[in-house]
Amino acid sequence: MIIAHHKSVYKDRSCNGLLDLKEYYGEENTFRDHVSGFSSWSIDAIGILRELNFPGVSADSLLSEEDALEAYRYAIEHCRRKPKGWSKWKGLLMGVDHLASATEEFKERIPTLFSIPDVGFYNRQHPLYPLSQVLSEANKKHTFVKAPTGAGKTDFLLKRCQGRIFYTLPFQASINAMYERIRRDLNGVVEDVRLLHSMSRLVIEGEKAWEEKVIQDKIGASIKVLTPHQLASVSLGTKGYETLLFDLCGCDIILDEIHTYSDIMQSIILTMIEVLVHIGCRIHVGTATMPSELEQKILDILGRDQTQQVELLSSVLDSFNRHIVHKVTDFYSVLPVLREAIENDQKILIVCNRVRNAQILFEKIDELYPEVDKMLIHSRFKRKDRNRLEKELQDIYNKVLQACIVVSTQVVEVSLDISFDMMITETAPIDALIQRFGRINRKRKPKEERTLKHIYVIAPPDKKEDCLPYSQEILQRSYDALPQDSLLEESSLQRLIDQVYPQVNVIDLSLDAAFADGKWRLKELFHLPKSAFIEKLDIDSVSCITQEDADTGKYREATAEERVLMEIPMRYSSLRWKNLETFPYGSHPFVIPDIAYSSDRGLDITRMGTENYDTNYQIL
C-alpha cells in the first residue's frame, strides 16, 4: 500500500510503479538502485517504527540487505496477486496524508471530520411548495424526483438524506448559490460545509478563509457542494479514485439538474451511479425535465423497488403554468412588443445561443433604447468582470421596478436565481428552452396573485453552421413542438421532451470504465494514468488575458487567485488560427489585443487578430 501511495503499481504514468520498474530494469538492478545506503538509513527507519510501537520492532532490531531483498520480492509477489477491486486502505492513507499536509490544524477537525449533518430544517412545510407536503419514505434508499422550479425540490432532496451529503450541480454560479444557501439555512447547526469547483477558492471568504480553501478538496466534511466532474474519476479509475471512493462510501449523493450535461458527461454519470450504488451510497436525483429513456436508465441502475419516485399530479402541475409562448420569424418582428414592454416598465431578458449574436444584438438594443438600463452577460468576460455582472444581474436588475433589458447567452439557463417579466430567445434544444423559460415569472405566488408572462421564440436559422453549437434538426424539432400564441402547460413538458428526444445518445464507456457489469475491472493498488473521456471534457478549454495585463506585469506578479480573475475562458477551437502569442506564466494564457476586450462587452473575437497588438508593448 505504501509503495502505491502516489503511484499505480503497474502502468503508472511516470513508469515508476513497482511492477513497472521490475519490468523495465529487472529485479536485480531495481533492488540495487533502491538499496543504496541501506546500512545507514535503515537504522533511522527502524527508529521511526519503534517510536510508533510497530509490532515486532524493538531496540535490538536490525535489518540486513538480505532481509530487504526478501521484503522486496514479497512486495512484488503481493502486488502481482492483488484481486480486482479498490483498496480502502490506500484511499484512507492518501486522504489523511493530503489532509495533514494541507494544514497544521487538521487534528482539531478530526472529531467532526465525518460527522453527519442535521438536516431537520428541511422538513419545513408550506402550502405553496407541494414537495414540502410529500412524506419521505424511509424504507426507500434512493430518490427520483421530477418537478418544476419552485416546487420545493431542493428541500425534498436534502430531507431525504441520512448521512454525509455530496450535492452536485452543473454550473459554478448555481453551486456557489447552493453553498451559500445551505450555510445560511444550517448556520450554527452544521459546521463543515465545503464548496468544490475549479474556481471555488475565489468564493470562500471570512475569518477562516485560508484554512477553508486549503481543505476544501480533502476528505471529510458534513456537506460538500460540487460538480460531478470532481467525482468522475470513480467511474474511470484515474489517479486518486480510491480516496474519493473512501470519502463517498455510504454517503448521500444528490444529482441535481442531471439532464443538463453533455452526452459524454451523462454517460460518465450513469457509470458513476453504478459505482456509487455498489459502495453503499444513497442516490437522490432531481430534475425539472428529462427524456423518459434517460429516466428509465437511471431507475434501472437504482432499482425501482428501492427508489422513492415523486412526480406532481397534473392538477398540481397546472398551478405552475406561467408562460404564453409566441413563435416568431426574427428579432425585428418583436420590436413593437419590446417597445410596449419597456413603456410598461417590464424587465426583459433576451437570450442568444452564441456570444457573437448576443454582442451584435446588444449593440442594436443600445441604439434603439439608449435611455433604458441594460447589460450584456456571457461567458467571454474576465472572471472578475463576469463575477461583477452576475452580482449586478441578481442584486440590481433582478430587483428594479422600472424597465431594463438584459442580453445574455446560455449562462442564465440554470445558474442564476432571477425572475424577469418577458423573454425573447433564439430557439435552443427543448430542455434548454424550458430552463430559460424558468427565468421568467419565476417566483411562486398564491393563486390569486398569479399572472401569465410572455415568451417570444425566434425560429432557428436555415443553415446548419448558423445553428451551432446545436444540431439544426434538434432546434427545428424543438421549435415545432412549442405551442403558438398559447399557454405552455407544465403537464405537457414531458411529452415535448420525448417528442424532441425519442432516444438518448448514451456513449459506451465499457472499455474505459473501472467498473462494469457489477464488477471492478482494475486490480487493487492499480489506477489508470489518464482517461480519454475526462480529457475530452476539458481539451478545448483555454484562457486568454489582455495585452495590458501581460505586458505591464500585472499577470506575472499576481497571485494564483488574482491571475484567475484576469483570465477570459475560451474554446481553443475559437482562436486556433489567430496565431496569438502565449504568456509563459500561470496557465500560459493566450494574449489578446486590448482593443478586443471591454469590461461591458467582453471579448470581441472579430478583433483578436495579431495586427491589433499595441506595438508600444513587448509581449514577454
XYZ file of C-alpha atoms in Angstrom:
620
model
C 0.000 0.000 0.000
C 2.805 2.410 0.893
C 4.667 1.852 -2.381
C 1.398 2.544 -4.217
C 0.749 5.742 -2.255
C 1.494 8.201 -5.052
C 1.745 5.743 -7.934
C -0.082 2.904 -9.584
C 1.982 -0.241 -9.025
C 1.610 -1.038 -12.732
C 1.409 1.136 -15.857
C 1.991 4.268 -13.829
C 2.034 7.490 -15.832
C 5.709 8.050 -14.941
C 6.527 4.334 -15.462
C 7.806 4.259 -11.865
C 5.315 1.784 -10.433
C 6.850 -1.131 -8.530
C 5.968 -3.650 -11.247
C 6.943 -1.184 -13.993
C 10.471 -0.819 -12.588
C 10.966 -4.574 -12.410
C 9.652 -4.991 -15.954
C 11.806 -2.217 -17.452
C 15.050 -2.564 -15.443
C 14.973 -6.065 -13.999
C 14.709 -7.198 -10.389
C 18.422 -7.002 -9.534
C 19.014 -3.507 -10.978
C 15.868 -2.079 -9.389
C 16.706 -3.505 -5.990
C 20.352 -2.335 -6.102
C 19.276 1.180 -7.060
C 16.898 1.448 -4.109
C 19.056 -0.291 -1.505
C 21.918 2.191 -1.877
C 22.998 3.447 1.582
C 20.708 0.911 3.268
C 23.048 0.269 6.208
C 22.690 3.874 7.404
C 19.125 4.867 6.542
C 17.637 1.551 7.690
C 18.662 2.436 11.266
C 16.605 5.645 11.084
C 13.686 3.754 9.555
C 13.706 1.191 12.376
C 13.861 4.046 14.896
C 10.707 5.559 13.430
C 8.902 2.205 13.533
C 9.985 1.735 17.145
C 8.609 5.170 18.108
C 5.304 4.162 16.521
C 5.272 0.930 18.569
C 5.257 -1.125 15.388
C 4.686 -4.830 16.227
C 7.874 -6.900 16.365
C 10.238 -3.898 16.347
C 12.463 -3.406 19.400
C 15.632 -1.539 20.344
C 17.678 -4.549 19.207
C 16.037 -4.903 15.800
C 18.362 -4.942 12.806
C 17.772 -5.478 9.089
C 20.246 -6.826 6.563
C 20.223 -6.346 2.799
C 19.123 -9.986 2.550
C 16.085 -9.120 4.685
C 15.402 -6.160 2.422
C 15.654 -8.327 -0.715
C 13.215 -10.816 0.778
C 10.793 -7.983 1.608
C 11.191 -6.554 -1.907
C 10.377 -9.912 -3.516
C 7.413 -10.316 -1.169
C 6.079 -6.884 -2.218
C 6.449 -7.773 -5.907
C 4.524 -11.009 -5.475
C 1.926 -9.332 -3.246
C 1.176 -6.711 -5.914
C 1.007 -9.329 -8.661
C -1.586 -11.332 -6.744
C -3.850 -8.416 -5.857
C -7.521 -9.157 -6.637
C -9.704 -6.879 -8.724
C -11.258 -4.120 -6.673
C -10.222 -0.914 -4.934
C -8.131 -0.515 -1.803
C -9.922 1.273 1.051
C -6.631 1.418 2.942
C -4.874 3.184 0.088
C -7.795 5.612 -0.128
C -7.506 6.314 3.598
C -3.701 6.675 3.504
C -3.752 9.145 0.624
C -6.682 11.059 2.084
C -5.205 11.631 5.541
C -1.752 12.343 4.095
C -3.131 15.113 1.882
C -5.229 16.493 4.738
C -2.294 16.544 7.162
C -0.069 18.178 4.541
C -2.648 20.902 3.885
C -2.916 22.358 7.375
C -1.296 22.051 10.790
C -4.734 22.434 12.378
C -6.126 19.194 10.952
C -6.096 17.489 14.372
C -8.789 19.894 15.569
C -11.029 18.757 12.713
C -10.725 15.011 13.281
C -13.660 14.681 15.768
C -16.102 16.265 13.294
C -14.396 15.268 10.035
C -17.025 12.671 9.131
C -19.943 13.995 11.188
C -23.456 13.511 9.803
C -25.298 16.813 9.294
C -28.615 17.545 10.969
C -30.897 18.446 8.043
C -34.121 18.551 10.058
C -34.519 22.178 8.948
C -35.646 20.920 5.536
C -38.692 19.164 6.974
C -40.404 22.571 6.919
C -43.755 22.723 5.131
C -45.534 25.413 3.116
C -48.713 25.166 1.012
C -47.038 26.994 -1.902
C -44.396 24.281 -2.266
C -46.102 20.928 -2.953
C -42.994 18.793 -2.417
C -42.816 20.064 1.166
C -46.095 18.192 1.762
C -44.690 14.873 0.458
C -43.531 12.498 3.183
C -40.140 10.851 2.897
C -40.383 7.053 2.590
C -37.713 5.782 4.968
C -37.826 2.261 3.534
C -36.748 3.522 0.089
C -32.990 4.046 -0.160
C -32.839 6.210 -3.294
C -34.868 9.118 -4.701
C -36.022 10.246 -8.125
C -37.987 13.499 -8.080
C -39.245 15.354 -11.135
C -40.886 18.724 -10.524
C -40.880 22.303 -11.855
C -38.808 25.148 -10.469
C -40.386 26.457 -7.277
C -41.941 23.157 -6.161
C -39.526 22.677 -3.233
C -37.215 20.167 -4.920
C -34.041 21.210 -3.070
C -35.630 20.882 0.373
C -37.065 17.484 -0.542
C -33.729 16.124 -1.783
C -31.936 17.324 1.353
C -34.526 15.994 3.800
C -34.180 12.562 2.152
C -30.524 12.384 3.229
C -29.443 10.246 6.186
C -25.641 10.569 6.108
C -22.926 12.899 4.899
C -24.013 14.742 1.754
C -22.412 15.382 -1.631
C -24.649 17.846 -3.521
C -23.782 18.071 -7.235
C -24.911 20.795 -9.646
C -23.846 21.599 -13.220
C -22.720 25.238 -13.057
C -20.363 27.214 -10.841
C -22.848 30.016 -10.198
C -25.559 27.578 -9.082
C -23.021 25.716 -6.927
C -21.961 28.966 -5.264
C -25.604 29.892 -4.630
C -26.400 26.456 -3.164
C -23.318 26.589 -0.927
C -24.406 29.971 0.461
C -27.996 28.789 0.852
C -27.068 25.664 2.814
C -24.657 27.584 5.040
C -27.381 30.147 5.728
C -30.070 27.516 6.365
C -27.906 25.381 8.662
C -25.922 28.157 10.337
C -24.950 27.066 13.837
C -26.177 23.510 13.211
C -23.659 22.142 10.690
C -20.040 23.291 10.930
C -18.244 21.719 7.969
C -19.913 22.711 4.676
C -17.479 22.841 1.756
C -17.508 24.251 -1.757
C -15.637 22.482 -4.546
C -15.199 23.509 -8.173
C -12.329 24.881 -10.262
C -12.899 28.481 -9.083
C -14.157 27.824 -5.555
C -11.056 29.326 -3.923
C -12.225 32.708 -5.220
C -15.600 32.413 -3.496
C -14.648 31.399 0.048
C -14.401 34.385 2.373
C -14.407 35.053 6.090
C -12.320 34.727 9.211
C -11.050 31.219 8.428
C -10.933 31.623 4.636
C -7.338 30.435 4.230
C -7.942 27.227 6.183
C -11.228 26.590 4.354
C -9.506 26.970 0.980
C -6.705 24.506 1.684
C -9.001 21.751 2.969
C -11.925 22.162 0.560
C -10.917 19.222 -1.680
C -9.708 16.966 1.149
C -11.576 14.014 2.667
C -14.334 14.613 5.159
C -16.979 17.368 5.570
C -20.606 17.029 6.555
C -21.766 18.536 3.256
C -19.871 19.158 0.012
C -21.355 21.162 -2.866
C -19.573 20.374 -6.135
C -19.839 19.382 -9.798
C -19.980 15.744 -10.964
C -16.675 16.422 -12.757
C -14.999 16.244 -9.325
C -16.363 12.698 -8.935
C -15.683 11.437 -12.473
C -12.532 9.513 -11.523
C -14.584 6.931 -9.592
C -16.111 5.874 -12.928
C -12.850 5.750 -14.837
C -10.282 4.663 -12.254
C -7.869 7.574 -12.664
C -5.400 8.775 -10.029
C -6.951 9.470 -6.632
C -10.119 7.488 -7.244
C -9.581 5.322 -4.148
C -9.522 8.411 -1.907
C -12.735 9.656 -3.479
C -14.378 6.269 -3.004
C -13.262 6.188 0.635
C -14.800 9.633 1.150
C -18.035 8.689 -0.649
C -18.693 5.282 0.936
C -22.163 5.117 2.477
C -22.911 8.802 1.851
C -25.913 10.539 0.282
C -25.245 11.809 -3.251
C -27.616 14.410 -4.706
C -27.512 14.679 -8.510
C -29.471 17.827 -9.338
C -30.293 19.009 -12.887
C -28.688 15.854 -14.273
C -30.241 16.365 -17.714
C -28.186 19.498 -18.453
C -24.896 17.685 -19.133
C -23.293 16.732 -22.442
C -23.610 13.212 -23.869
C -20.140 12.331 -22.555
C -20.806 13.642 -19.059
C -24.225 11.987 -18.872
C -22.609 8.680 -19.805
C -19.932 9.141 -17.126
C -22.649 9.967 -14.575
C -24.591 6.791 -15.401
C -21.428 4.736 -14.822
C -20.741 6.763 -11.679
C -24.200 5.943 -10.296
C -23.425 2.231 -10.753
C -20.208 2.612 -8.736
C -21.865 4.685 -6.004
C -24.713 2.204 -5.572
C -22.118 -0.602 -5.357
C -20.281 1.109 -2.463
C -23.486 1.660 -0.494
C -24.345 5.259 -1.348
C -27.890 6.596 -1.345
C -28.593 8.395 -4.643
C -31.080 11.262 -4.940
C -31.821 12.539 -8.455
C -33.658 15.817 -9.005
C -34.759 17.283 -12.321
C -37.322 19.596 -13.850
C -37.233 17.839 -17.211
C -35.629 14.663 -18.507
C -36.102 12.380 -21.532
C -38.038 9.277 -20.488
C -35.326 6.975 -21.834
C -32.671 8.578 -19.610
C -35.037 8.381 -16.637
C -35.552 4.653 -17.228
C -31.798 4.025 -17.445
C -31.276 5.729 -14.080
C -34.126 3.827 -12.421
C -32.782 0.546 -13.816
C -29.474 1.205 -12.038
C -31.042 2.386 -8.763
C -33.704 -0.320 -8.667
C -37.324 0.789 -8.804
C -38.275 -1.090 -5.638
C -35.567 0.804 -3.716
C -36.390 4.256 -5.100
C -38.955 6.792 -3.932
C -40.282 8.222 -7.193
C -42.040 11.564 -6.904
C -43.945 13.407 -9.601
C -46.649 16.020 -9.176
C -50.210 15.357 -10.282
C -51.439 17.154 -13.410
C -53.790 19.226 -11.270
C -50.809 20.432 -9.211
C -48.651 20.999 -12.296
C -51.387 23.252 -13.687
C -50.725 25.655 -10.823
C -47.194 26.110 -12.233
C -48.405 27.315 -15.640
C -46.669 30.670 -16.076
C -45.889 31.308 -19.733
C -47.594 32.103 -23.006
C -45.322 31.178 -25.921
C -45.197 33.000 -29.256
C -43.152 31.706 -32.201
C -41.736 34.495 -34.387
C -39.618 34.634 -37.539
C -36.925 37.055 -36.373
C -35.976 39.590 -33.715
C -37.270 42.590 -35.630
C -40.820 41.248 -35.662
C -40.827 41.546 -31.858
C -39.748 45.201 -31.730
C -43.301 46.599 -31.288
C -43.886 44.235 -28.355
C -40.489 45.129 -26.900
C -41.303 48.845 -27.035
C -44.638 48.256 -25.295
C -42.956 46.205 -22.570
C -40.461 49.000 -21.941
C -43.272 51.533 -21.680
C -44.931 49.266 -19.108
C -41.734 49.137 -17.004
C -41.157 45.451 -17.587
C -37.856 43.654 -17.103
C -36.857 41.995 -20.387
C -34.442 39.090 -20.835
C -33.064 38.378 -24.318
C -31.152 35.100 -24.750
C -28.879 34.167 -27.671
C -27.139 30.869 -28.373
C -23.788 32.415 -29.319
C -21.693 35.132 -27.735
C -21.251 36.974 -31.026
C -25.019 37.046 -31.611
C -25.536 38.477 -28.122
C -22.925 41.192 -28.695
C -24.429 42.256 -32.030
C -27.934 42.301 -30.585
C -26.792 44.299 -27.552
C -25.332 46.981 -29.837
C -28.660 47.180 -31.673
C -30.587 47.420 -28.386
C -28.242 50.186 -27.253
C -29.001 52.137 -30.436
C -32.763 51.644 -30.197
C -33.188 52.266 -26.465
C -30.284 54.398 -25.194
C -32.344 55.641 -22.251
C -33.126 52.160 -20.856
C -30.861 50.488 -18.290
C -29.253 47.462 -19.885
C -26.455 44.950 -19.539
C -24.752 42.188 -21.528
C -23.595 38.967 -19.881
C -21.957 35.926 -21.460
C -19.014 33.553 -20.936
C -16.254 35.618 -22.586
C -15.581 38.126 -19.842
C -12.642 38.297 -17.492
C -13.701 36.287 -14.488
C -13.637 39.366 -12.253
C -15.970 41.171 -14.689
C -18.221 38.110 -15.008
C -18.495 37.923 -11.205
C -19.398 41.618 -11.078
C -22.008 41.267 -13.829
C -23.635 38.249 -12.177
C -23.875 40.164 -8.913
C -25.377 43.203 -10.682
C -27.838 40.966 -12.505
C -29.094 39.360 -9.300
C -28.878 42.311 -6.919
C -29.842 45.216 -9.202
C -31.523 44.230 -12.474
C -33.434 41.400 -10.825
C -34.935 43.775 -8.242
C -35.544 47.063 -10.076
C -39.108 48.255 -10.589
C -38.525 50.144 -13.837
C -37.814 48.865 -17.352
C -34.467 47.199 -18.025
C -33.013 44.881 -20.666
C -30.524 42.070 -20.135
C -28.965 40.393 -23.174
C -27.405 37.046 -22.369
C -26.344 33.615 -23.583
C -26.913 30.182 -22.042
C -25.234 31.337 -18.808
C -28.681 32.248 -17.411
C -30.341 28.886 -18.059
C -29.983 27.312 -14.628
C -27.173 29.125 -12.910
C -28.790 32.331 -11.692
C -31.791 32.919 -9.437
C -33.515 35.716 -11.362
C -37.114 36.465 -12.335
C -37.936 38.724 -15.299
C -41.226 39.738 -16.951
C -40.683 38.932 -20.624
C -38.273 36.869 -22.730
C -37.093 36.951 -26.309
C -34.946 33.926 -27.102
C -33.349 32.155 -30.011
C -34.519 28.577 -30.407
C -32.468 26.133 -28.348
C -32.988 22.419 -27.620
C -36.308 21.960 -25.843
C -34.735 21.094 -22.468
C -32.567 24.224 -22.602
C -35.584 26.335 -23.606
C -37.562 25.071 -20.633
C -34.674 26.055 -18.371
C -34.536 29.509 -19.978
C -38.268 29.969 -19.572
C -37.734 29.368 -15.857
C -36.053 32.788 -15.591
C -39.410 34.427 -16.416
C -42.200 34.741 -13.834
C -40.059 32.515 -11.617
C -41.323 33.315 -8.136
C -44.048 31.092 -6.745
C -47.099 33.105 -5.627
C -50.526 32.438 -4.086
C -53.234 31.585 -6.630
C -54.914 34.992 -6.506
C -51.617 36.759 -7.347
C -50.532 34.553 -10.255
C -50.169 36.021 -13.739
C -49.010 34.761 -17.126
C -45.920 36.211 -18.822
C -44.986 36.224 -22.498
C -42.073 34.474 -24.196
C -41.092 35.023 -27.840
C -39.084 32.277 -29.536
C -37.200 33.149 -32.739
C -37.218 30.492 -35.476
C -33.963 28.521 -35.971
C -31.589 29.527 -38.813
C -31.822 27.893 -42.236
C -28.109 26.983 -42.370
C -26.592 24.244 -40.213
C -23.467 26.259 -39.423
C -25.604 29.115 -38.084
C -27.266 26.694 -35.645
C -24.051 25.810 -33.845
C -23.373 24.857 -31.086
C -26.617 22.919 -31.518
C -27.932 20.457 -34.089
C -30.238 22.040 -36.661
C -32.521 19.007 -36.502
C -32.903 19.273 -32.712
C -33.560 23.022 -32.963
C -36.253 22.567 -35.596
C -37.935 19.752 -33.665
C -37.872 21.887 -30.516
C -39.368 24.896 -32.302
C -42.084 22.772 -33.913
C -43.006 21.196 -30.569
C -43.781 24.530 -28.893
C -47.330 25.918 -28.807
C -48.127 29.025 -30.855
C -49.635 32.075 -29.144
C -50.930 29.924 -26.321
C -50.232 28.643 -22.838
C -47.269 26.329 -22.293
C -48.700 23.754 -19.911
C -46.331 22.283 -17.340
C -48.136 18.962 -17.642
C -47.169 18.824 -21.344
C -43.415 19.268 -20.868
C -42.593 15.565 -20.609
C -44.411 14.909 -23.874
C -42.492 17.740 -25.581
C -39.155 16.433 -24.266
C -39.872 12.914 -25.535
C -41.086 14.296 -28.858
C -37.728 16.009 -29.411
C -35.614 13.250 -27.818
C -37.269 9.895 -28.594
C -33.845 8.314 -27.989
C -30.938 9.263 -25.738
C -27.382 9.008 -27.040
C -25.527 7.181 -24.267
C -21.851 6.650 -25.069
C -20.479 3.187 -24.340
C -17.783 3.560 -21.663
C -17.379 -0.161 -21.031
C -13.844 -0.291 -22.443
C -12.698 2.656 -20.306
C -14.750 2.232 -17.144
C -13.106 0.949 -13.961
C -16.386 -0.718 -13.028
C -18.748 -2.531 -15.411
C -21.472 -5.164 -15.133
C -21.301 -5.024 -11.354
C -17.581 -5.858 -11.191
C -14.310 -3.979 -10.803
C -12.011 -4.188 -13.812
C -8.892 -2.830 -12.093
C -6.790 -4.610 -9.507
C -6.246 -3.120 -6.059
C -3.375 -0.581 -5.951
C -3.723 -0.035 -9.706
C -5.083 3.114 -11.330
C -5.202 4.327 -14.911
C -2.775 7.083 -15.987
C -5.500 9.048 -17.791
C -8.943 8.859 -19.339
C -9.699 9.986 -22.869
C -13.236 10.852 -21.785
C -12.169 13.089 -18.892
C -9.588 14.792 -21.093
C -12.207 15.348 -23.783
C -14.333 17.309 -21.304
C -11.601 19.932 -20.923
C -9.439 19.538 -24.036
C -10.910 22.590 -25.756
C -10.707 24.905 -22.735
C -8.062 27.638 -22.698
C -7.617 31.048 -21.099
C -6.801 34.466 -22.528
C -5.524 37.678 -20.968
C -5.315 41.187 -22.367
C -2.052 42.575 -23.690
C -2.066 45.200 -20.949
C -2.304 42.568 -18.195
C 0.572 40.673 -19.812
C 2.985 43.472 -20.637
C 2.560 45.695 -17.586
C 3.466 42.759 -15.341
C 0.032 42.611 -13.678
C -0.497 38.957 -14.535
C 3.102 37.879 -13.960
C 3.308 39.465 -10.496
C -0.174 38.442 -9.348
C -1.029 35.573 -7.012
C -2.619 32.448 -8.463
C -6.077 33.622 -7.383
C -5.544 37.117 -8.816
C -4.402 35.613 -12.122
C -7.588 33.571 -12.427
C -9.661 36.747 -12.090
C -7.800 38.315 -15.038
C -8.376 35.329 -17.323
C -11.039 35.048 -20.019
C -12.197 31.437 -20.569
C -12.323 30.432 -24.231
C -12.577 27.442 -26.523
C -9.327 26.689 -28.315
C -11.296 25.991 -31.486
C -12.390 29.656 -31.490
C -8.835 31.015 -31.676
C -6.644 28.224 -33.039
C -5.995 30.080 -36.333
C -5.400 33.508 -34.770
C -1.630 32.960 -34.231
C -1.838 34.645 -30.842
C 1.133 34.859 -28.504
C 1.094 32.780 -25.316
C 2.316 34.139 -21.999
C 4.874 31.943 -20.149
C 3.343 32.334 -16.671
C 0.376 30.943 -14.771
C -1.889 28.908 -17.050
C 0.126 30.023 -20.112
C -2.807 32.059 -21.435
C -3.134 33.409 -24.954
C -2.590 37.164 -25.177
C -5.313 39.153 -26.936
C -5.062 42.765 -28.169
C -6.522 45.289 -25.715
C -8.839 46.586 -28.437
C -10.583 43.186 -28.485
C -11.846 43.485 -24.897
C -14.064 45.801 -22.880
C -15.493 45.341 -19.396
C -19.097 45.846 -20.547
C -18.976 43.978 -23.889
C -16.466 41.229 -23.154
C -14.158 39.679 -25.742
C -14.843 40.607 -29.375
C -13.486 37.676 -31.362
C -13.501 39.692 -34.611
C -10.777 41.997 -33.221
C -8.426 39.324 -31.893
C -6.018 39.361 -34.840
C -2.316 39.930 -34.169
C -2.444 43.031 -36.385
C -4.293 44.699 -33.488
C -1.473 44.226 -30.967
C -0.227 47.502 -29.488
C 3.403 47.790 -30.651
C 4.201 50.037 -27.676
C 4.162 46.846 -25.624
C 6.592 43.982 -25.982
C 4.975 40.654 -25.124
C 7.358 38.665 -22.970
